[in-house]
Structure formats: structure tokens, C-alpha cells
CSV table of C-alpha atoms and ligand atoms in Angstrom, one decimal:
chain,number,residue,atom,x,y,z
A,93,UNK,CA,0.0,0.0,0.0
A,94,UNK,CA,1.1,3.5,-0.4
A,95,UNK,CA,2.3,6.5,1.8
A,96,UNK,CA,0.4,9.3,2.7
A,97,UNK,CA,2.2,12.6,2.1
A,98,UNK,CA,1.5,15.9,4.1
A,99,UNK,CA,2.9,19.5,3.9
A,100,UNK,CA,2.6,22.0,6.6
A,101,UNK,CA,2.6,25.6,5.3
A,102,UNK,CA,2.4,29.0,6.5
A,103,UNK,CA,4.2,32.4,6.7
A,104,UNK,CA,7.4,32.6,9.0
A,105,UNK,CA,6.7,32.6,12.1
A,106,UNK,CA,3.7,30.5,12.6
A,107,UNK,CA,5.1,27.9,14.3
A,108,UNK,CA,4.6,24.9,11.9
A,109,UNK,CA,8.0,23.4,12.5
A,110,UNK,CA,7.1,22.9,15.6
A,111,UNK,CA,3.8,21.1,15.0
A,112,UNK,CA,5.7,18.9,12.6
A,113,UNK,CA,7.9,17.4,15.2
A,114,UNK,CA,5.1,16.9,17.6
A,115,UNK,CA,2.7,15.0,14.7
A,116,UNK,CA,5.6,13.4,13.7
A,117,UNK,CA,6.7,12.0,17.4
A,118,UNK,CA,2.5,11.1,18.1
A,119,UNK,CA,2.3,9.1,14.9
A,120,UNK,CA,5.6,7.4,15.8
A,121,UNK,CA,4.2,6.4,18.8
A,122,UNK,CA,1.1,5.4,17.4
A,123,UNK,CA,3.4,2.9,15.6
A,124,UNK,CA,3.4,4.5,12.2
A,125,UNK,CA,6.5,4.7,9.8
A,126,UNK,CA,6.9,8.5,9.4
A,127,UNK,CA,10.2,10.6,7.6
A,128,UNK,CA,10.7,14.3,8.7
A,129,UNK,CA,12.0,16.3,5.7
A,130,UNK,CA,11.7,19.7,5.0
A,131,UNK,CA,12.1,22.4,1.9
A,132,UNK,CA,14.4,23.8,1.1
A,133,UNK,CA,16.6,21.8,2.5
A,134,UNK,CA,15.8,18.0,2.5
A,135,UNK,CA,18.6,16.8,0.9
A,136,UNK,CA,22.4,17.0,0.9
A,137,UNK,CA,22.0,19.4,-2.2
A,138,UNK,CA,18.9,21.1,-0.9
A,139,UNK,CA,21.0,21.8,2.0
A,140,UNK,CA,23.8,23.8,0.6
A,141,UNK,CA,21.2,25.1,-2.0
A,142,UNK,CA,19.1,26.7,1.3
A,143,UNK,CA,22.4,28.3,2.9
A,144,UNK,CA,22.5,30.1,-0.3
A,145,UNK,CA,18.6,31.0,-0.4
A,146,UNK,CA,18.4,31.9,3.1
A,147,UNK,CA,21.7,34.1,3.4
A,148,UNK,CA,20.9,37.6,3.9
A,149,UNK,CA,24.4,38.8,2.3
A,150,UNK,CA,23.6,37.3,-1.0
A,151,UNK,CA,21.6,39.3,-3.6
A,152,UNK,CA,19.2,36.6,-5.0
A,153,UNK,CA,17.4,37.5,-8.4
A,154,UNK,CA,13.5,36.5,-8.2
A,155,UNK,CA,14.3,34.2,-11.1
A,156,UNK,CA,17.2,32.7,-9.7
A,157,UNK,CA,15.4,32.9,-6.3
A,158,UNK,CA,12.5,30.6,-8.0
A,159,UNK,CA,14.6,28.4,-9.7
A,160,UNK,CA,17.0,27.7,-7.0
A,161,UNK,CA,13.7,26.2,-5.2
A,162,UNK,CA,12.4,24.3,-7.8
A,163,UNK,CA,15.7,22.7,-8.5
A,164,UNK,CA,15.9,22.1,-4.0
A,165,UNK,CA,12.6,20.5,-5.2
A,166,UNK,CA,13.6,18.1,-7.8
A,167,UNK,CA,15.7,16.6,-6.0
A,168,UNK,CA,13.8,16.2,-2.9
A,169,UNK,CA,10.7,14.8,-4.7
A,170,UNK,CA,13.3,12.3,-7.0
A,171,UNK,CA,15.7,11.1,-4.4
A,172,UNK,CA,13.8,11.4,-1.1
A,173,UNK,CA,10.0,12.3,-1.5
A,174,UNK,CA,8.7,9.7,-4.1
A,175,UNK,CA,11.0,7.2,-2.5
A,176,UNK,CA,9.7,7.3,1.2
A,177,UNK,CA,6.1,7.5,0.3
A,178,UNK,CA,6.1,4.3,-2.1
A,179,UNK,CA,7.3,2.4,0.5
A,180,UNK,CA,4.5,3.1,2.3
A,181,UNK,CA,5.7,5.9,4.8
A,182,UNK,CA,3.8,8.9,6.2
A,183,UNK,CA,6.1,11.9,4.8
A,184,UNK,CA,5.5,14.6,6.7
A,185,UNK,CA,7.5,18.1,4.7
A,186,UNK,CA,7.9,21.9,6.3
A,187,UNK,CA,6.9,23.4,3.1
A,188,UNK,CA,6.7,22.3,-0.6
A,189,UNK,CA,5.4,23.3,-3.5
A,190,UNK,CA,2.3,26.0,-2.0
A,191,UNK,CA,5.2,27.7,-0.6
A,192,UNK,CA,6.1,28.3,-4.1
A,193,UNK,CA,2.9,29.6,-5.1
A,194,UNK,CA,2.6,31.8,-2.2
A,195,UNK,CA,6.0,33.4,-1.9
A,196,UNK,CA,7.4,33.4,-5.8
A,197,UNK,CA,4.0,34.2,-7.1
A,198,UNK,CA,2.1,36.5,-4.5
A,199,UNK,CA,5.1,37.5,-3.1
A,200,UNK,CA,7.3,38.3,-5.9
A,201,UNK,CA,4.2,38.5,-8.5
A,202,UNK,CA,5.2,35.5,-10.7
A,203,UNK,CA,2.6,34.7,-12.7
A,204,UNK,CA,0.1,31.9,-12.0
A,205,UNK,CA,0.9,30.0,-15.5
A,206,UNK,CA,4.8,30.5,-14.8
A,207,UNK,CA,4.8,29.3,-11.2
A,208,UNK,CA,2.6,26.1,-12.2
A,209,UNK,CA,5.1,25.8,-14.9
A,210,UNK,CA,8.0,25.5,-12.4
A,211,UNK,CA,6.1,23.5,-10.1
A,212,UNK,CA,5.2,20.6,-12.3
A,213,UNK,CA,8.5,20.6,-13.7
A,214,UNK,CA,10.2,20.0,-10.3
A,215,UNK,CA,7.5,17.8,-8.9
A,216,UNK,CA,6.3,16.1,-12.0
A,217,UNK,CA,3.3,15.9,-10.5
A,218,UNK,CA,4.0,14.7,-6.8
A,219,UNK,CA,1.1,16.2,-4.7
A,220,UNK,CA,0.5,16.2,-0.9
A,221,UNK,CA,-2.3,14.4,-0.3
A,222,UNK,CA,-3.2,16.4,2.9
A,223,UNK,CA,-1.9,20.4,3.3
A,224,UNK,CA,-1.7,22.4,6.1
A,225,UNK,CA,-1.4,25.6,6.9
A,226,UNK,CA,-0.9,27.3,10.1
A,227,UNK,CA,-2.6,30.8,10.2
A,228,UNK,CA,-1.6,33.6,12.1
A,229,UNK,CA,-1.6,37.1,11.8
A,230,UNK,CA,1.2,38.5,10.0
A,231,UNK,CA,2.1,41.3,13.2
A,232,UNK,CA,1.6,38.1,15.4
A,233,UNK,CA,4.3,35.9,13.1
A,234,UNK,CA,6.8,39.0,12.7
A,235,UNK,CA,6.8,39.4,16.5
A,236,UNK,CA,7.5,35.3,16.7
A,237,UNK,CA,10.5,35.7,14.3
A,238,UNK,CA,11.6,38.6,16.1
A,239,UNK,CA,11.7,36.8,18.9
A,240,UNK,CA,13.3,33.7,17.8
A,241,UNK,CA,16.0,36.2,16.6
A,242,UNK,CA,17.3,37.4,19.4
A,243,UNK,CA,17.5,33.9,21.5
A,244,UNK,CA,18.8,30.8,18.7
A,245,UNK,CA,19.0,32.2,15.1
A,246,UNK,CA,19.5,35.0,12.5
A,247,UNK,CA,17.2,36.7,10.4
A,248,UNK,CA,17.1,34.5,7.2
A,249,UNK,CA,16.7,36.5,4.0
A,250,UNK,CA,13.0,35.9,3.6
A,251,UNK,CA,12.1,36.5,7.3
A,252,UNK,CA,13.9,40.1,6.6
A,253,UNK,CA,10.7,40.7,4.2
A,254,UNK,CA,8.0,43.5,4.8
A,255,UNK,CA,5.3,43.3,6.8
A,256,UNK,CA,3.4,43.9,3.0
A,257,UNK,CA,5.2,40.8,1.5
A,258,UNK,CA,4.1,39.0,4.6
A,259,UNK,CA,0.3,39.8,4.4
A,260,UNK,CA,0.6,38.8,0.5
A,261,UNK,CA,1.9,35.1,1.1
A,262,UNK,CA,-0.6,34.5,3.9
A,263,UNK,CA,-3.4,35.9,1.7
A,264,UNK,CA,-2.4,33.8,-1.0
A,265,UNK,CA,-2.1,30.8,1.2
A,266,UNK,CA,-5.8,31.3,2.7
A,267,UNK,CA,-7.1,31.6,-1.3
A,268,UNK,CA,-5.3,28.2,-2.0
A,269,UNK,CA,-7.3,26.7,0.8
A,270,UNK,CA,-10.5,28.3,-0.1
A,271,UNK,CA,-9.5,26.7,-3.8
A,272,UNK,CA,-8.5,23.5,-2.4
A,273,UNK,CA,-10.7,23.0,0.4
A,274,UNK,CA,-10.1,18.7,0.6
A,275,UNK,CA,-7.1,18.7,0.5
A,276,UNK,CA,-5.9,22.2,2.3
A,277,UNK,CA,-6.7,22.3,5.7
A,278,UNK,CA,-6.2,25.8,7.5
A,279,UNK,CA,-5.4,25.4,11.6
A,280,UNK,CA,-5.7,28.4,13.6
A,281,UNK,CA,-2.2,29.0,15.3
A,282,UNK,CA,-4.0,31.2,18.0
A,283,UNK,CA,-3.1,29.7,21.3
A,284,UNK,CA,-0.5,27.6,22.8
A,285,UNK,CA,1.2,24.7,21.0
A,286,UNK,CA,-0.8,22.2,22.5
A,287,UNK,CA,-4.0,24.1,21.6
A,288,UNK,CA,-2.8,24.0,17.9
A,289,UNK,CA,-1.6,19.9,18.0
A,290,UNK,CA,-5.1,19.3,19.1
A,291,UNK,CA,-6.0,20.8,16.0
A,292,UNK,CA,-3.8,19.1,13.9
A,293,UNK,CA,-4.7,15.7,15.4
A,294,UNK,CA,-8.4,16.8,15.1
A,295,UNK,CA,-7.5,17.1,11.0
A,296,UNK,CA,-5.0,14.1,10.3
A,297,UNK,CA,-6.6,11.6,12.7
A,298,UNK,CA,-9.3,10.9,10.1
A,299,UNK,CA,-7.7,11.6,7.1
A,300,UNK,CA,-5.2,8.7,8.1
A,301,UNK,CA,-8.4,6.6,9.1
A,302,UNK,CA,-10.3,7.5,5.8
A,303,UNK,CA,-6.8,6.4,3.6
A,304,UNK,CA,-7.0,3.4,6.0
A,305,UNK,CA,-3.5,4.4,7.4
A,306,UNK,CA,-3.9,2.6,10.5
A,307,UNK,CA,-0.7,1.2,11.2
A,308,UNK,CA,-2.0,-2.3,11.6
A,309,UNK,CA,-3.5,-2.0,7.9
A,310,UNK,CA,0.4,-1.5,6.8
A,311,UNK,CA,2.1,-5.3,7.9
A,312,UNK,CA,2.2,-7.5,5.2
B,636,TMP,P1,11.5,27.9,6.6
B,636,TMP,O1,12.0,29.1,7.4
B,636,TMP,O2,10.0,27.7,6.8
B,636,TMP,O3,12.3,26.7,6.6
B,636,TMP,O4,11.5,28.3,5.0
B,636,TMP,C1,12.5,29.0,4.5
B,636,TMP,C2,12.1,30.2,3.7
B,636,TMP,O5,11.9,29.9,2.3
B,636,TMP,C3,10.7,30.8,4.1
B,636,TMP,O6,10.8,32.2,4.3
B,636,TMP,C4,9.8,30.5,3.0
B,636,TMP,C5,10.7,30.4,1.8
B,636,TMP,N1,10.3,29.6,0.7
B,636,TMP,C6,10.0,30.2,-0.5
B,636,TMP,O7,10.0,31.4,-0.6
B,636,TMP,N2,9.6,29.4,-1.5
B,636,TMP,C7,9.5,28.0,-1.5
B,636,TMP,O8,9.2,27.4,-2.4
B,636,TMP,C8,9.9,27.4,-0.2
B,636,TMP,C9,9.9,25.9,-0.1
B,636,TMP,C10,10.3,28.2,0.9
């Protein structure tokens, strides 16, 4: 049987990273089969490829900006993705390819026909079979970053984005859910993190059920 593949989206900020590590450790012990991955960044090359994104000393041209994260996509979804979910894994990704959509294209006003180009060239196809996004309000996720900032990291190159660019991707994420609405899921990041997990269990629990991801219905 196959995988089940699910992306958690959202601007910076929101706290989905976090969220992935808890679903991933409650599935875990649920006795599922799950792989953490990430974009960009999932892969030896998507690594180096993200220090180059993210570096706030290095003046990225939108185009290059959009290629260098479809090409962190190709090889995620060739050697890593597509791999781990035909063997029958639960794949859970920080970002994928609506991150594309929502940054490149509202963000940096791609257009729609160009960024679906891009996507289906990198993906060939590959789509989550469950999306979420973590909504929050832009102040709200600028005031997270800002404080992350100043205790474990530095400002990454997109987080050093207007407050305008901001508003834009989350917009464009809530339109892709209002578009999507079976497979995009958006969870209210209001609250503490165990507030949100609830959410996020109240969401995957059946979707896992309803593609009969038990992990019992996985031996043999
Ligand atoms: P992260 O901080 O969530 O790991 O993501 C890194 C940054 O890259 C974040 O600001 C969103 C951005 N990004 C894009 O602009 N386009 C993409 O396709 C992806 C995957 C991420």
C-alpha cells in the first residue's frame, strides 16, 4: 500500500515546524512509519542550496530565487519524496510546493501560469495528499520571528521581508485553501502549541483513518 504525504505551510513565524515534530513523534508512537523532511533543504543538495537562499548577504534575483527552489525540489521529490512514500511511509514536509505559489507568485508576483510551470516541472506531478497551513496574523508571526532572533538564530533573508510581502503570502495561502478545500486544511495558530496539536490531530486523525493508514492495515 502507499504512503500518505502531508505538507505543513504557513508564513514565518507561525510555528509549523514545531507542529511537525510533535505529529511526527505522536504518529511514531502510534506505531506508524513516518520521515521528517523539510524544503528547502531535504537533501544534501537542498541543503547547501538553502544556505544560499536563506543568506541575507547574497543578492538573490526573483528568477534565480524561484529556480534555486524548484531545483531544492527536484531533488527532494526524485531522491527522497517519491521514495519514502512508495514504501509506504507517512512523509510529513515543512513546506513544498504552495510555498512556491505563495511566496514566488504573490510574493514576488510571478505569474500563476509560470509558477505552475516550475512546479510541475520540479514535482512532476507529486502532490500532498493532505496540506496544512498554520494561520496567524502577519504582526503576530513578525513578533514570533523577532523573537526567535534574538534567543537561537538569525534573520534568514526571507524572514527580513516587509510586513506587506508577509500579508501577501498568507493571503495567497488562505485563497489556495479556499480553492483546495479537501485537501488544504487551514489550523488556527491562535493559542498555545498544544491548543494548535489538538487541532492538527483533530484534522489528520481521520484523514489517516479515511486512507486506512492505521498502522496495523500496513504489515504484510
Ligand atoms: P522555513 O524558514 O520555513 O524553513 O522556510 C525558508 C524560507 O523559504 C521561508 O521564508 C519560505 C521560503 N520559501 C519560498 O520562498 N519558496 C519556497 O518554495 C519554499 C519551499 C520556501
Amino acid at each position: 500500500m502507499g504512503g500518505a504525504f502531508i505538507t505543513f505551510e504557513g508564513i514565518d513565524g507561525c510555528g509549523k515546524s514545531t507542529q511537525l515534530r510533535l505529529l511526527a513523534s505522536e504518529l511514531r508512537m502510534r506505531g506508524h512509519e513516518v520521515v521528517s523532511t523539510r524544503e528547502p533543504g531535504g537533501t544534501p543538495l537542498g541543503q547547501r542550496i538553502r544556505n544560499i537562499l536563506l543568506d541575507p548577504q547574497i543578492e538573490v534575483d526573483p528568477l534565480a530565487e524561484l529556480l534555486l527552489f524548484a531545483a531544492d525540489r527536484a531533488q527532494h521529490v526524485r531522491t527522497l519524496l517519491r521514495p519514502a512514500i512508495e514504501s509506504g511511509n507517512i512523509v510529513l514536509s515543512d513546506r513544498y510546493a504552495d510555498a512556491t505559489a505563495a511566496y514566488q507568485g504573490a510574493g514576488r508576483s510571478f505569474t500563476t501560469e509560470m509558477i505552475a510551470e516550475v512546479i510541475h516541472l520540479a514535482t512532476s506531478g507529486l502532490k500532498p495528499d493532505l496540506t496544512l497551513i498554520f494561520d496567524l496574523p502577519v504582526a503576530e508571526c513578525l513578533a514570533r520571528t523577532r523573537r526567535r532572533t534574538e534567543t537561537d538564530r538569525q534573520t534568514d533573508r526571507l524572514d527580513a521581508e516587509d510586513a506587506a510581502f508577509h500579508a501577501r503570502v498568507r493571503d495567497a495561502y488562505l485563497k489556495l485553501a479556499a480553492q483546495e478545500p479537501d485537501r488544504v486544511r487551514v489550523i488556527s495558530a491562535c493559542g498555545s502549541i498544544n491548543e494548535t496539536h489538538d487541532r492538527v490531530l483533530e484534522v489528520v486523525t481521520p484523514f489517516l483513518k479515511s486512507k486506512d493508514q492505521s498502522p496495523k492495515s500496513k504489515v504484510g
